XYZ file of C-alpha atoms in Angstrom:
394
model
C 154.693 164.528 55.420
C 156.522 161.621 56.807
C 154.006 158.243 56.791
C 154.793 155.803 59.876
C 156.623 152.562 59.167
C 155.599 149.621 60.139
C 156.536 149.437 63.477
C 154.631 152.051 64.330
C 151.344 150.817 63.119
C 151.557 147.423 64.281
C 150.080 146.088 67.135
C 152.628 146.144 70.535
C 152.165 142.454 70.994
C 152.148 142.223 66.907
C 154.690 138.819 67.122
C 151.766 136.930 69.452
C 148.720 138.269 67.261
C 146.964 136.663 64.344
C 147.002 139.295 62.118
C 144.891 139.240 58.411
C 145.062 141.866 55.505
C 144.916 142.267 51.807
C 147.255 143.538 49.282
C 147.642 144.957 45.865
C 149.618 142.153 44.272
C 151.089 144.365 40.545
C 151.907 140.694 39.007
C 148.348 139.159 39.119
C 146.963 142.938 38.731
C 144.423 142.143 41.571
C 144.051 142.107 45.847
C 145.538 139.146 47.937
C 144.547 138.125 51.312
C 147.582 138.018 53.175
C 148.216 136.728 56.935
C 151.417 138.774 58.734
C 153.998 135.936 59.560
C 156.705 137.490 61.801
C 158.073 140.158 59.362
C 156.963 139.206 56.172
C 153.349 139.204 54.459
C 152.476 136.018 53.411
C 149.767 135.666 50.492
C 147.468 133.256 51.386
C 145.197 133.303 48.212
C 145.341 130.137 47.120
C 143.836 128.843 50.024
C 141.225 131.821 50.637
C 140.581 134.102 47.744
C 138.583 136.357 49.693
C 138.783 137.757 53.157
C 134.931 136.915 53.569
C 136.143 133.300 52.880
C 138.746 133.582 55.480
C 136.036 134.887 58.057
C 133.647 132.197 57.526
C 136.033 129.826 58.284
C 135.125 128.030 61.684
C 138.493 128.976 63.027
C 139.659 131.888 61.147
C 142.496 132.480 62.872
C 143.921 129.072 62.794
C 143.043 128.326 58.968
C 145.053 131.916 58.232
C 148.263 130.328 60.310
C 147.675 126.987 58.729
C 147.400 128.398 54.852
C 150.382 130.847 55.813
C 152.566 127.989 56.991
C 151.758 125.573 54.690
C 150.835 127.460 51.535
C 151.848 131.069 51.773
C 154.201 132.999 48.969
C 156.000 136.241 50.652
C 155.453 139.057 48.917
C 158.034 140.808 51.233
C 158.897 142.391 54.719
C 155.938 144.722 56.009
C 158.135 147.740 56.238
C 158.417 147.536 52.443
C 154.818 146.969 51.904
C 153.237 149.563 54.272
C 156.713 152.074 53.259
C 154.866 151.481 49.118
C 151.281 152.114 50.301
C 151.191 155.862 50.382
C 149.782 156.712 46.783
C 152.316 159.862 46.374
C 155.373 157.441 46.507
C 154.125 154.077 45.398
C 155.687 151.739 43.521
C 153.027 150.557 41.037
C 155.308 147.626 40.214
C 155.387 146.702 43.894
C 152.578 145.366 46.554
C 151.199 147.811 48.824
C 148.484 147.316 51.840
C 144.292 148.052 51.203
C 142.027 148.017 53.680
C 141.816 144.990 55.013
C 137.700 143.784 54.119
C 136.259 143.411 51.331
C 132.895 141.732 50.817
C 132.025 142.390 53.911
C 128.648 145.349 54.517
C 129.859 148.064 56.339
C 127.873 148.613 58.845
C 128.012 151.319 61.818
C 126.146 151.819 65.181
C 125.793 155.754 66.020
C 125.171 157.015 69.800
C 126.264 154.664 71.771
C 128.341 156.703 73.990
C 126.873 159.012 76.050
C 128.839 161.796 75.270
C 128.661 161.735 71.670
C 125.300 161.261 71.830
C 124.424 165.065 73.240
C 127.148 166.082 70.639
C 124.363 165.113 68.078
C 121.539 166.149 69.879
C 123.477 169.687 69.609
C 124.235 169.254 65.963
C 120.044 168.299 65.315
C 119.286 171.724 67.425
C 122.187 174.352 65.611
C 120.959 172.549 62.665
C 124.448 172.714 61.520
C 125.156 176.000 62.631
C 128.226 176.011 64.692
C 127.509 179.328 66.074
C 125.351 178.036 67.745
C 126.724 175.160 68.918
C 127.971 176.489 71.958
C 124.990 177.984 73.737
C 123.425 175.280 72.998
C 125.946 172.693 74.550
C 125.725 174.485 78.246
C 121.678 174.348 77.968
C 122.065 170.860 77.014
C 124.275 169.903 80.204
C 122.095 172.394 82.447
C 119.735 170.383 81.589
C 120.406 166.329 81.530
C 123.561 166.986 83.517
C 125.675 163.544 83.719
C 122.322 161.318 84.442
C 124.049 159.460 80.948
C 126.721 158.140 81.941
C 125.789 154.817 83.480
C 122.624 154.938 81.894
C 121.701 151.664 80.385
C 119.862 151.937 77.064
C 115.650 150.302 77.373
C 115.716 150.422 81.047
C 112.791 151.972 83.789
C 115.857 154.722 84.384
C 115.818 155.456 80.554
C 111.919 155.405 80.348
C 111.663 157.952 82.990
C 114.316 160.319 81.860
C 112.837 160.160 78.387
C 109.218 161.196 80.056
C 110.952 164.177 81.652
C 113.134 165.418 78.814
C 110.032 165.342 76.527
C 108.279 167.290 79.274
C 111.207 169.312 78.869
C 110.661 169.798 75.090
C 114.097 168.427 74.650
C 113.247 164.980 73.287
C 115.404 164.110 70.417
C 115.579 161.326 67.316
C 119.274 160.953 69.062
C 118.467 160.707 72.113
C 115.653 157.858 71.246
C 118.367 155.665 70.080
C 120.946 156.692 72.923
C 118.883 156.018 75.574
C 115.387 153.760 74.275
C 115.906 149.552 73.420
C 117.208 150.080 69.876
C 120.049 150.916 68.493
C 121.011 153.131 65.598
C 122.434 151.056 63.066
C 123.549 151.860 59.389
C 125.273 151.097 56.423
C 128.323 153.375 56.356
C 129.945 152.447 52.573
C 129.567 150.175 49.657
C 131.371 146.851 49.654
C 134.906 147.300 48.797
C 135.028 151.294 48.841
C 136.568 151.510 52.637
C 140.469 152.548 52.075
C 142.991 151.398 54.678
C 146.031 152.858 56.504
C 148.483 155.542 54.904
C 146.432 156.857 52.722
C 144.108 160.024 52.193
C 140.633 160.143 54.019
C 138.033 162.204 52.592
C 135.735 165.476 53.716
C 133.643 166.356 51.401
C 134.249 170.105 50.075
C 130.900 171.210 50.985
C 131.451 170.985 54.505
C 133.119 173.514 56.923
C 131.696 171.798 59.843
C 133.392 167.920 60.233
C 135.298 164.986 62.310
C 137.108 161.796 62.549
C 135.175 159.547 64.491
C 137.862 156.911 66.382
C 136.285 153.980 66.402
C 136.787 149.890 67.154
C 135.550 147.717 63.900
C 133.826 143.759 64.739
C 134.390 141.791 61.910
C 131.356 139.679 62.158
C 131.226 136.146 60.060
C 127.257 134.996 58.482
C 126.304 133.386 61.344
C 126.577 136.202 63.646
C 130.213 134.587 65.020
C 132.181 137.828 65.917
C 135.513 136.777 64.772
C 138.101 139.734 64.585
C 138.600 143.329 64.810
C 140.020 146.227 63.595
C 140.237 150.282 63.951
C 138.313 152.721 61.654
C 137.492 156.197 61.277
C 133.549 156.802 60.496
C 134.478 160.468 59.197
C 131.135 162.469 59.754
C 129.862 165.561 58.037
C 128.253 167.537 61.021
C 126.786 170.200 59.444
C 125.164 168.069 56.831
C 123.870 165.533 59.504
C 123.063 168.492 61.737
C 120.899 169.824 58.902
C 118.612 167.123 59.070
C 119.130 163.055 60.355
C 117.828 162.649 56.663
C 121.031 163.642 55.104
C 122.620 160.610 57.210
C 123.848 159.251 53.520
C 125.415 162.477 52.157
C 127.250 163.044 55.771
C 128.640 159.344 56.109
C 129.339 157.770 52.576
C 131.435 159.976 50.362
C 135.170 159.078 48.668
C 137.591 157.808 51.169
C 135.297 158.374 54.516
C 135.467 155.247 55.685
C 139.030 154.060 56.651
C 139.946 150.816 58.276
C 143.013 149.051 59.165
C 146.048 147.900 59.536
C 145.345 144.766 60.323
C 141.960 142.817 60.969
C 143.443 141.012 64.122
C 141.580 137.577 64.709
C 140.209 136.596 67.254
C 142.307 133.450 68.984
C 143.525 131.970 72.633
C 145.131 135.509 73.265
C 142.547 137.908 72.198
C 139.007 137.456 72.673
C 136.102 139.778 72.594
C 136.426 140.357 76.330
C 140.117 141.742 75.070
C 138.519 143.859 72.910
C 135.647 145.178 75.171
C 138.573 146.646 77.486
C 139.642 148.375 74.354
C 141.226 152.380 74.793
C 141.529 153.989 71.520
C 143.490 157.310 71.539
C 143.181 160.190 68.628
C 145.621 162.071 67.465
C 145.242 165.411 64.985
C 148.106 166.957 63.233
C 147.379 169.633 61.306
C 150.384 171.534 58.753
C 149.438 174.683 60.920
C 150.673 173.037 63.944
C 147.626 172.354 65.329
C 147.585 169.343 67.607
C 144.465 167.561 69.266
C 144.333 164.651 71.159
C 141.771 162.718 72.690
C 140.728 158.749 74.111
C 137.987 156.669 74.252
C 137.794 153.887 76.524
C 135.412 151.000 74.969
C 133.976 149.998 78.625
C 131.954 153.289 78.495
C 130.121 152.114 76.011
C 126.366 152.029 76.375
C 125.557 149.044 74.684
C 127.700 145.790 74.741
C 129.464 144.717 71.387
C 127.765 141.376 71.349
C 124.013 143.034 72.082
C 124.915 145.258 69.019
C 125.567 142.207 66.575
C 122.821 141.028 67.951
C 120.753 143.807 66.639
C 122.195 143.504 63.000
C 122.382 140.061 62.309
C 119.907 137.321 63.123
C 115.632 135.937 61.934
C 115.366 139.731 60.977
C 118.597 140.331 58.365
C 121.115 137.711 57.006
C 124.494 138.662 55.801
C 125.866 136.089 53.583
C 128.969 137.444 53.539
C 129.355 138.694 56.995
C 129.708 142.412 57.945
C 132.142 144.478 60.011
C 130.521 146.790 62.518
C 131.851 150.228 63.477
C 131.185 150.565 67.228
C 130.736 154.165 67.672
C 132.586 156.426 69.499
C 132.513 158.709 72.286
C 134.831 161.722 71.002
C 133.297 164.248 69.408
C 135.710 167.252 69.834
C 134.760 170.912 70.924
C 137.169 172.729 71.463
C 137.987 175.306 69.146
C 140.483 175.505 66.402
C 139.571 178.579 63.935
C 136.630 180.957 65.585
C 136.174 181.446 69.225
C 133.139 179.318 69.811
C 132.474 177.219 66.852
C 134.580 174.243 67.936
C 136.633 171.688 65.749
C 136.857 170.940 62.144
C 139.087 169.429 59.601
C 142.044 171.305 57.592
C 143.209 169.764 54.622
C 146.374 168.011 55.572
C 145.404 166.945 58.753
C 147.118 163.716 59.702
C 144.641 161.630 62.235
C 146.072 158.591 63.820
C 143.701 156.046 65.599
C 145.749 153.711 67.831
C 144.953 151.132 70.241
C 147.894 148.911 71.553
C 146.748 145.533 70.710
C 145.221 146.591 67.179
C 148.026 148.425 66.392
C 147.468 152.081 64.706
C 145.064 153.556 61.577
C 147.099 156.586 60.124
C 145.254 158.570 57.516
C 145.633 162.281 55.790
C 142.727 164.059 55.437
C 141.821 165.463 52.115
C 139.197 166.498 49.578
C 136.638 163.612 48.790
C 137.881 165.068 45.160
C 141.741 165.010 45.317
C 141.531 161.428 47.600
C 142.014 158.197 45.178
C 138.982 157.022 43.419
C 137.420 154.312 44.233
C 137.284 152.058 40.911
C 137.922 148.479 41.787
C 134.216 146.931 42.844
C 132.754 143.794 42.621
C 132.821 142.893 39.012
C 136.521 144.086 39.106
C 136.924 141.803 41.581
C 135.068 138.421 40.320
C 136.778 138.843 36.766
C 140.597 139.149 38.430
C 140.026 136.206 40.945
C 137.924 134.562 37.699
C 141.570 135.180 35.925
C 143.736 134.085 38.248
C 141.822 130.688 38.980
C 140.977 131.230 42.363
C 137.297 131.000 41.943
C 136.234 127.271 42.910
């Protein structure tokens, strides 16, 4: 396959934005925050070691432009960096891009788009059986209809459609946190083991039944300060989820099923969080059997509001001393079928999925085996001893 170049997976107003990263550096052996300054990536490590150190700042974005300007070491143009990140034709010698967190919890909100949230009601009810996905899909929307769709999550509305649907005998776990006051909030991945763009995602082998799930990422500093964003893909087992909501773990956190990226673009005087909430993230699917799927989903369908979803995570009831970044769910859960008449979508290996949204620029990853996908090796301690060795520890 051809990976994009850097053009193509930077944002469209990229020479405006305030955009943070990390890279493998080959000559310290270790990961370097780096800020993008017009065409070249700047290592800003001597001035924050970490990008949770970066995020806590009180002005993240203008301490990364500060440290850049003042402080920075290129460690070259970002065509050659994201051209060396694919692991098939790297350049050990040279840098290449990671993901762009890394003490940062992963954290992700499920359901909070109407549409994806019947897709999971249907996956609890074929438990995992997409046979019988389909039949139970039309019941589903002969039954609720599009009473979701401006639905607001805790209110009388929600209270009396949940009385009728359980009247119904279709009351579901998914539907509690779709439509009652509390969200559905978990921890996606370890610390450190999300991968970033151009390189392989992971499906676990034991699935036949599985998506990429679009999605925009808060970066969200201790204090509860939302201070970036980013684009990810929560890739989700659906027959192992669909099997039972206990296997939430075994779906969500495998090798490589948690990508985010490019960039983590901070938050300054020309992007805000009301930027972000009018968000429209498109999909695309290539598959090597020329199979093509697209699909878009607009953040201002969303049924709960970023900020009320922080708000949920962070506060008297949890601390996160090194912040978190928040998947924010998303509403495309695709249908329509690819193999069998019937049984909907799910991944080939090869697939190329491509997340894009024009002022967060675009998440390309290749879909492969959780086994054949890079291993993640390089946690914490890794992480303490090569800063430790490099004196960047103060």
């Amino acid at each position: 396959m051809t990976w994009p170049n850097a053009s193509e997976i930077l944002p469209d107003d990229a020479e405006s934005a305030t955009l943070a990263g990390r890279a493998w550096v080959p000559d310290v052996s270790g990961p370097s925050v780096v800020v993008l300054r017009g065409a070249d990536v700047v290592d800003v490590s001597a001035v924050f070691s970490t990008m949770r150190a970066l995020t806590e700042h009180a002005d993240p974005a203008v301490a990364a432009t500060a440290a850049a300007a003042a402080h920075g070491t290129a460690l070259g143009a970002i065509d050659e960096l994201v051209a060396n990140t694919p692991p098939e034709t790297r350049d050990a010698q040279r840098p290449w891009l990671l993901s762009p967190i890394d003490l940062h919890v992963v954290k992700a909100a499920g359901v909070t788009f109407p549409l994806s949230m019947l897709e999971r009601v249907i996956e609890e009810r074929a438990r995992g059986d997409q046979d019988a996905a389909a039949a139970i899909r039309a019941e589903i929307h002969a039954t609720i209809g599009g009473s979701l769709d401006t639905l607001r999550p805790g209110s009388d509305e929600a209270k009396a459609l949940k009385a009728m649907l359980i009247e119904r005998g279709w009351w579901s776990q998914y539907l509690e946190v779709g439509i009652g006051p509390d969200a559905e909030v978990f921890t996606k991945a370890p610390v450190l083991a999300t991968v970033g763009a151009c390189v392989d995602v992971g499906v676990h082998p034991a699935s036949q039944w599985n998506n990429p799930e679009p999605e925009v990422v808060l970066v969200v500093a201790s204090d509860g300060r939302i201070v970036g964003a980013s684009l990810g893909n929560d890739v989700n087992l659906r027959d192992v989820e669909g099997r039972s909501a206990l296997l939430l773990g075994k779906a969500k956190d495998n090798n490589a099923s948690a990508s985010v990226g490019p960039f983590i673009r901070l938050f300054d005087d020309g992007y805000d969080l009301d930027a972000l909430r009018a968000s429209v993230v498109r999909l695309s699917i290539s598959g090597e059997d020329g199979y093509r799927l697209d699909g878009v989903s607009e953040l201002a369908r969303i049924s709960r509001d970023p900020a009320d979803l922080v708000a949920q995570v962070v506060g008297a009831h949890h601390q996160y001393p090194d912040g978190f970044v928040l998947y924010l769910g998303t509403m495309f859960a695709p249908v329509d079928d690819r193999d069998v008449p019937g049984r909907g979508f799910t991944h080939h290996d090869g697939d190329i999925v491509s997340i894009a949204e024009p002022r967060l620029g675009t998440l390309v990853n290749r879909v492969r085996s959780t086994a054949d996908a890079e291993p993640w090796t390089f946690g914490i301690d890794a992480l303490y001893r090569s800063l430790t060795a490099r004196g960047l520890l103060r």
